[in-house]
Amino acid sequence: MSKKRQSCDVPDATIHRLPLYLEKLKLLQAIGVEDVSSRQLAESLDIKASQLRHDFHYFGGFSRPGRPYQVDKLVPALEKIIGIAEPVPTAIVGAGHLGQALANYQNLELQGFPLRGIFDTNPKLIGLEIRGQPIRDMDELEKVITQEKIKIAILTVPAGHAQAVVDRLVDAGIVGIFNFAPTDLKVPEGVAVRNERLAVGIMSLSFKVKCILQAQGETVEEM
């Protein structure tokens, strides 16, 4: 694989599709599928085969033209590209209902993101354990991040506290933030942020539902 193809200069849309490819390939691997064509893989994800091949081209293509992909080779190749071939220690900051639900999500660790710290300011939560991981006071944030070599933080704190927490996370060495707080964050160059706006997502879904109902001659008010 050339240095050019190892570059991180890849479109966001391609980056967002890579986990979808990996997830589908792991399902195929689990049922014993050895080879899959670009057309078969693309159709299973409702995209064009040309788009899939174009995405893979950034990383070398993975197979010769006209030949299927070998599932057992493509899975570890994508894991390495995405960055989960080796576990990426992760922390959750904010142990409210959402934070606790995410901490209980076992697939987080199965997908390569072992939980190494949970933090909150609520004294009623400090010391409680979620799947063997204690909820710690925010005073321990920097120490645990350093000791556990944590690089990704999942942020589930109120919007008004988010930026101050992010500043601490960045200073402690966090380079990736999965942000559930409904606010925009300011981070320095070299720190990646992915915003997950639940309200925006469900409103987008609401728009699509409205369009479907209108096409069927119904309205939300009639339901």
Coordinates of C-alpha atoms in Angstrom, one line a residue:
M1 CA 0.0 0.0 0.0
S2 CA 1.6 3.3 -1.0
K3 CA 2.1 6.3 1.3
K4 CA -0.4 8.2 -0.8
R5 CA -3.1 5.7 -0.1
Q6 CA -2.3 5.5 3.6
S7 CA -2.9 9.3 3.8
C8 CA -5.8 10.5 6.0
D9 CA -6.8 12.9 3.1
V10 CA -10.0 10.9 2.5
P11 CA -13.5 12.4 2.0
D12 CA -15.7 12.3 5.1
A13 CA -18.4 10.5 3.2
T14 CA -16.0 7.6 2.5
I15 CA -14.8 7.6 6.1
H16 CA -18.4 7.3 7.3
R17 CA -19.0 4.3 4.9
L18 CA -15.9 2.3 6.1
P19 CA -17.6 1.1 9.3
L20 CA -20.6 0.0 7.3
Y21 CA -18.5 -2.1 5.0
L22 CA -16.7 -3.6 8.0
E23 CA -19.9 -4.4 9.9
K24 CA -21.4 -6.1 6.8
L25 CA -18.2 -8.0 6.2
K26 CA -18.1 -9.3 9.8
L27 CA -21.6 -10.6 9.4
L28 CA -20.6 -12.4 6.2
Q29 CA -17.5 -13.7 8.0
A30 CA -19.6 -15.0 10.9
I31 CA -21.7 -17.1 8.5
G32 CA -18.8 -18.6 6.7
V33 CA -18.7 -16.5 3.5
E34 CA -15.2 -16.5 2.0
D35 CA -15.5 -14.3 -1.0
V36 CA -17.8 -11.4 -2.0
S37 CA -18.0 -9.3 -5.1
S38 CA -18.1 -5.5 -5.0
R39 CA -21.6 -5.7 -6.5
Q40 CA -22.9 -8.1 -3.8
L41 CA -21.4 -6.0 -1.0
A42 CA -22.6 -2.8 -2.4
E43 CA -26.2 -4.0 -3.0
S44 CA -26.3 -5.3 0.6
L45 CA -25.7 -1.7 1.7
D46 CA -28.0 -0.1 -0.9
I47 CA -25.1 1.8 -2.6
K48 CA -23.6 1.6 -6.1
A49 CA -20.7 -0.9 -6.7
S50 CA -18.8 1.9 -8.4
Q51 CA -19.0 4.0 -5.2
L52 CA -17.7 1.1 -3.1
R53 CA -14.8 0.5 -5.5
H54 CA -14.0 4.2 -5.5
D55 CA -14.0 4.2 -1.7
F56 CA -11.7 1.2 -1.6
H57 CA -9.4 2.8 -4.2
Y58 CA -8.2 5.3 -1.6
F59 CA -6.6 2.4 0.2
G60 CA -5.3 0.2 -2.6
G61 CA -8.4 -1.5 -3.9
F62 CA -8.0 -4.8 -2.0
S63 CA -8.4 -7.0 -5.1
R64 CA -7.5 -7.2 -8.7
P65 CA -10.2 -6.0 -11.2
G66 CA -12.8 -8.7 -11.8
R67 CA -11.8 -10.7 -8.7
P68 CA -14.0 -10.9 -5.6
Y69 CA -12.8 -9.6 -2.2
Q70 CA -11.5 -12.2 0.3
V71 CA -13.6 -11.6 3.4
D72 CA -11.0 -12.9 5.9
K73 CA -8.3 -10.5 4.4
L74 CA -10.6 -7.5 4.0
V75 CA -11.9 -7.5 7.6
P76 CA -8.5 -7.0 9.2
A77 CA -7.4 -4.6 6.5
L78 CA -10.4 -2.3 7.2
E79 CA -9.9 -2.7 11.0
K80 CA -6.3 -1.4 10.5
I81 CA -7.4 1.5 8.3
I82 CA -10.2 2.6 10.7
G83 CA -7.8 2.3 13.6
I84 CA -9.3 -0.5 15.6
A85 CA -6.9 -3.3 14.8
E86 CA -5.6 -2.5 18.3
P87 CA -8.0 -1.5 21.1
V88 CA -8.5 2.3 21.5
P89 CA -9.0 3.1 25.2
T90 CA -12.1 5.2 25.7
A91 CA -13.8 7.2 28.5
I92 CA -17.3 8.5 29.1
V93 CA -17.7 11.9 30.7
G94 CA -21.1 12.4 32.1
A95 CA -22.8 9.4 33.8
G96 CA -26.4 10.4 33.6
H97 CA -29.0 8.2 31.8
L98 CA -27.3 8.5 28.4
G99 CA -23.8 8.0 29.8
Q100 CA -24.9 4.9 31.7
A101 CA -26.7 3.5 28.7
L102 CA -23.5 3.9 26.6
A103 CA -21.4 2.4 29.4
N104 CA -23.7 -0.7 29.4
Y105 CA -23.4 -1.0 25.6
Q106 CA -21.1 -4.1 25.4
N107 CA -20.5 -3.7 21.6
L108 CA -18.4 -0.6 22.4
E109 CA -15.7 -2.9 23.7
L110 CA -16.3 -5.6 21.1
Q111 CA -15.8 -3.1 18.3
G112 CA -12.4 -2.1 19.7
F113 CA -13.2 0.7 22.2
P114 CA -12.6 -0.7 25.7
L115 CA -14.1 1.6 28.4
R116 CA -11.3 2.7 30.8
G117 CA -13.0 5.5 32.6
I118 CA -16.4 6.9 33.6
F119 CA -16.6 10.3 35.1
D120 CA -19.3 12.5 36.7
T121 CA -19.7 15.3 39.3
N122 CA -22.8 13.9 41.0
P123 CA -21.7 12.5 44.5
K124 CA -24.6 10.0 44.4
L125 CA -23.1 8.4 41.4
I126 CA -19.4 8.3 42.4
G127 CA -18.3 4.8 43.2
L128 CA -21.2 3.0 41.5
E129 CA -19.9 0.4 39.0
I130 CA -21.1 -0.3 35.4
R131 CA -19.8 -3.6 34.1
G132 CA -17.0 -3.5 36.5
Q133 CA -16.0 0.1 35.8
P134 CA -16.4 2.5 38.7
I135 CA -17.9 6.0 38.1
R136 CA -15.1 8.4 39.2
D137 CA -15.1 12.0 40.4
M138 CA -14.1 14.5 37.8
D139 CA -11.1 15.3 40.0
E140 CA -9.6 12.0 38.8
L141 CA -10.1 12.8 35.1
E142 CA -6.5 13.8 34.1
K143 CA -4.9 11.2 36.2
V144 CA -6.9 8.3 34.8
I145 CA -6.6 9.5 31.2
T146 CA -2.9 9.5 31.5
Q147 CA -2.6 6.2 33.3
E148 CA -5.0 4.3 31.0
K149 CA -3.7 6.1 27.9
I150 CA -7.2 7.1 26.9
K151 CA -7.5 8.8 23.5
I152 CA -11.2 9.0 22.9
A153 CA -13.8 10.6 25.1
I154 CA -17.6 10.2 24.8
L155 CA -19.2 13.5 26.1
T156 CA -22.7 13.4 27.6
V157 CA -22.6 16.4 29.8
P158 CA -25.0 19.4 29.8
A159 CA -24.3 21.9 27.0
G160 CA -23.3 24.6 29.5
H161 CA -20.5 22.6 30.9
A162 CA -19.3 20.9 27.7
Q163 CA -16.6 23.4 26.6
A164 CA -14.9 23.5 30.0
V165 CA -14.8 19.7 30.1
V166 CA -13.5 19.5 26.6
D167 CA -10.7 21.9 27.4
R168 CA -9.6 19.6 30.2
L169 CA -9.9 16.6 28.0
V170 CA -7.7 18.1 25.3
D171 CA -5.1 19.2 27.9
A172 CA -5.1 15.7 29.3
G173 CA -4.3 14.2 25.9
I174 CA -7.6 13.3 24.4
V175 CA -7.5 13.5 20.5
G176 CA -11.0 12.3 19.7
I177 CA -14.4 13.4 21.1
F178 CA -17.8 11.9 20.4
N179 CA -20.0 14.8 21.4
F180 CA -23.6 14.2 22.6
A181 CA -23.9 17.6 24.2
P182 CA -26.2 19.9 22.1
T183 CA -23.6 22.5 21.5
D184 CA -20.7 23.3 19.2
L185 CA -17.2 22.7 20.6
K186 CA -14.0 24.6 20.0
V187 CA -10.9 22.3 19.8
P188 CA -7.4 23.0 18.6
E189 CA -6.0 21.5 15.4
G190 CA -5.1 17.9 15.9
V191 CA -8.3 17.0 17.9
A192 CA -11.3 15.4 16.1
V193 CA -14.9 15.9 17.1
R194 CA -17.9 13.9 16.0
N195 CA -21.3 15.6 16.9
E196 CA -24.2 13.3 17.6
R197 CA -27.3 15.5 17.9
L198 CA -30.2 13.3 19.0
A199 CA -32.8 16.0 18.6
V200 CA -31.6 16.9 15.1
G201 CA -31.6 13.3 14.1
I202 CA -35.2 12.7 15.3
M203 CA -36.4 15.9 13.7
S204 CA -34.8 14.8 10.4
L205 CA -36.7 11.5 10.8
S206 CA -39.9 13.4 11.5
F207 CA -39.6 15.3 8.2
K208 CA -39.2 12.0 6.3
V209 CA -42.2 10.5 8.2
K210 CA -44.3 13.6 7.3
C211 CA -43.4 13.1 3.7
I212 CA -44.3 9.4 3.7
L213 CA -47.6 10.1 5.4
Q214 CA -48.5 12.9 2.9
A215 CA -47.7 10.5 0.1
Q216 CA -50.2 8.0 1.7
G217 CA -52.8 10.7 2.1
E218 CA -52.4 11.0 5.9
T219 CA -51.1 13.6 8.3
V220 CA -49.5 13.3 11.7
E221 CA -52.5 15.1 13.2
E222 CA -54.8 12.4 12.0
M223 CA -53.0 9.6 13.8

